[in-house]
Short mmCIF file of C-alpha atoms and ligand atoms in Angstrom, two decimals:
data_model
loop_
_atom_site.label_atom_id
_atom_site.label_comp_id
_atom_site.label_asym_id
_atom_site.label_seq_id
_atom_site.Cartn_x
_atom_site.Cartn_y
_atom_site.Cartn_z
CA UNK A 129 -93.54 -22.63 55.20
CA UNK A 130 -91.19 -20.44 54.43
CA UNK A 131 -93.24 -17.01 53.73
CA UNK A 132 -92.16 -13.62 53.02
CA UNK A 133 -91.39 -10.76 55.49
CA UNK A 134 -92.59 -7.77 55.92
CA UNK A 135 -90.36 -4.52 54.65
CA UNK A 136 -90.40 -4.07 58.86
CA UNK A 137 -89.16 -7.46 59.48
CA UNK A 138 -86.99 -7.27 56.77
CA UNK A 139 -85.05 -4.06 57.58
CA UNK A 140 -84.96 -5.42 61.80
CA UNK A 141 -83.63 -8.87 60.16
CA UNK A 142 -80.73 -7.49 57.81
CA UNK A 143 -79.89 -4.99 60.84
CA UNK A 144 -78.60 -8.73 62.92
CA UNK A 145 -76.00 -9.56 60.39
CA UNK A 146 -72.41 -8.73 59.50
CA UNK A 147 -71.69 -6.39 56.84
CA UNK A 148 -74.91 -7.46 54.88
CA UNK A 149 -77.08 -4.25 53.32
CA UNK A 150 -80.66 -4.43 52.22
CA UNK A 151 -81.14 -3.50 47.86
CA UNK A 152 -85.18 -3.95 47.21
CA UNK A 153 -85.98 -7.39 47.76
CA UNK A 154 -82.49 -8.69 48.45
CA UNK A 155 -79.46 -8.99 51.11
CA UNK A 156 -76.05 -8.18 49.80
CA UNK A 157 -72.56 -8.63 51.36
CA UNK A 158 -69.14 -8.01 49.66
CA UNK A 159 -66.53 -9.01 50.93
CA UNK A 160 -62.47 -9.05 49.57
CA UNK A 161 -60.15 -12.21 50.21
CA UNK A 162 -56.28 -11.91 49.89
CA UNK A 163 -56.37 -13.85 46.24
CA UNK A 164 -58.09 -15.11 43.90
CA UNK A 165 -57.73 -18.53 45.29
CA UNK A 166 -58.49 -17.77 48.64
CA UNK A 167 -62.12 -16.34 46.98
CA UNK A 168 -62.82 -19.08 45.13
CA UNK A 169 -61.99 -21.50 48.35
CA UNK A 170 -64.90 -19.55 49.91
CA UNK A 171 -67.37 -19.75 47.11
CA UNK A 172 -66.90 -23.66 47.67
CA UNK A 173 -67.92 -23.66 51.39
CA UNK A 174 -70.37 -21.40 50.07
CA UNK A 175 -71.58 -23.50 48.02
CA UNK A 176 -71.41 -26.74 50.27
CA UNK A 177 -73.70 -24.74 52.63
CA UNK A 178 -76.05 -23.76 50.09
CA UNK A 179 -76.78 -27.31 49.11
CA UNK A 180 -77.11 -28.75 52.61
CA UNK A 181 -79.83 -25.85 52.68
CA UNK A 182 -81.19 -26.07 48.92
CA UNK A 183 -81.38 -22.49 49.28
CA UNK A 184 -78.44 -20.30 47.30
CA UNK A 185 -77.07 -16.91 46.70
CA UNK A 186 -76.32 -15.26 43.75
CA UNK A 187 -72.43 -15.00 43.47
CA UNK A 188 -70.46 -12.20 41.66
CA UNK A 189 -66.75 -13.61 41.62
CA UNK A 190 -63.91 -10.21 40.68
CA UNK A 191 -60.42 -11.11 41.78
CA UNK A 192 -60.51 -11.40 45.43
CA UNK A 193 -63.57 -9.66 45.48
CA UNK A 194 -67.12 -11.66 46.12
CA UNK A 195 -70.38 -10.48 46.23
CA UNK A 196 -73.10 -12.53 48.04
CA UNK A 197 -76.57 -11.51 46.83
CA UNK A 198 -79.40 -13.49 48.43
CA UNK A 199 -83.61 -13.64 47.64
CA UNK A 200 -86.18 -16.24 47.84
CA UNK A 201 -86.16 -16.52 43.78
CA UNK A 202 -89.33 -19.03 44.16
CA UNK A 203 -91.38 -16.36 46.10
CA UNK A 204 -90.02 -13.34 44.68
CA UNK A 205 -88.51 -11.29 48.01
CA UNK A 206 -87.08 -11.74 51.19
CA UNK A 207 -87.88 -14.69 53.78
CA UNK A 208 -86.12 -16.44 56.96
CA UNK A 209 -84.11 -18.58 54.40
CA UNK A 210 -82.43 -16.01 53.41
CA UNK A 211 -80.96 -14.89 57.05
CA UNK A 212 -80.43 -18.05 57.93
CA UNK A 213 -77.92 -18.81 55.13
CA UNK A 214 -76.97 -15.41 55.43
CA UNK A 215 -75.84 -15.64 59.10
CA UNK A 216 -73.68 -19.06 57.94
CA UNK A 217 -71.97 -17.07 55.49
CA UNK A 218 -70.92 -14.59 57.90
CA UNK A 219 -69.88 -17.34 60.78
CA UNK A 220 -67.90 -18.68 57.52
CA UNK A 221 -66.48 -15.01 56.86
CA UNK A 222 -65.59 -14.85 60.36
CA UNK A 223 -63.46 -18.34 60.72
CA UNK A 224 -61.57 -17.27 57.48
C1 H2B B 336 -86.42 -27.23 43.94
C2 H2B B 336 -85.54 -26.33 44.72
O1 H2B B 336 -85.87 -26.45 46.19
C3 H2B B 336 -85.70 -24.65 44.52
O2 H2B B 336 -85.16 -24.54 43.41
C4 H2B B 336 -84.55 -24.18 45.63
C5 H2B B 336 -83.42 -24.27 44.96
N1 H2B B 336 -82.40 -22.68 45.82
C6 H2B B 336 -83.12 -21.28 46.32
N2 H2B B 336 -82.73 -20.44 46.40
C7 H2B B 336 -83.13 -19.56 46.23
N3 H2B B 336 -82.15 -18.35 46.31
N4 H2B B 336 -84.87 -19.32 46.21
C8 H2B B 336 -84.96 -20.44 45.56
O3 H2B B 336 -86.58 -19.79 46.14
C9 H2B B 336 -84.33 -21.49 45.64
N5 H2B B 336 -85.14 -22.66 45.16
#
């Protein structure tokens, strides 16, 4: 069963990620792509990952800059589901 992480566990977990930081009960990563189409392609691939995980980030799209924000909405905080998807996004971005 998915459970909320403690404050210290969340802080420790975010340090294991690439380029994410904590903002209250969310984790956030901003990345710039070479072009708007490249950014949209990343959004599309993240959407596939999110659907497969049944866990979805908030995505802010501003030209070539994407900001991903993760939190487990139904529990109102951070859970392992957020970090699992964040790791998948990191792997996707590392290969882009
Ligand atoms: C019914 C479905 O499983 C839920 O609504 C899922 C969908 N995606 C989700 N995404 C996120 N980030 N948090 C959730 O609580 C969540 N719940």
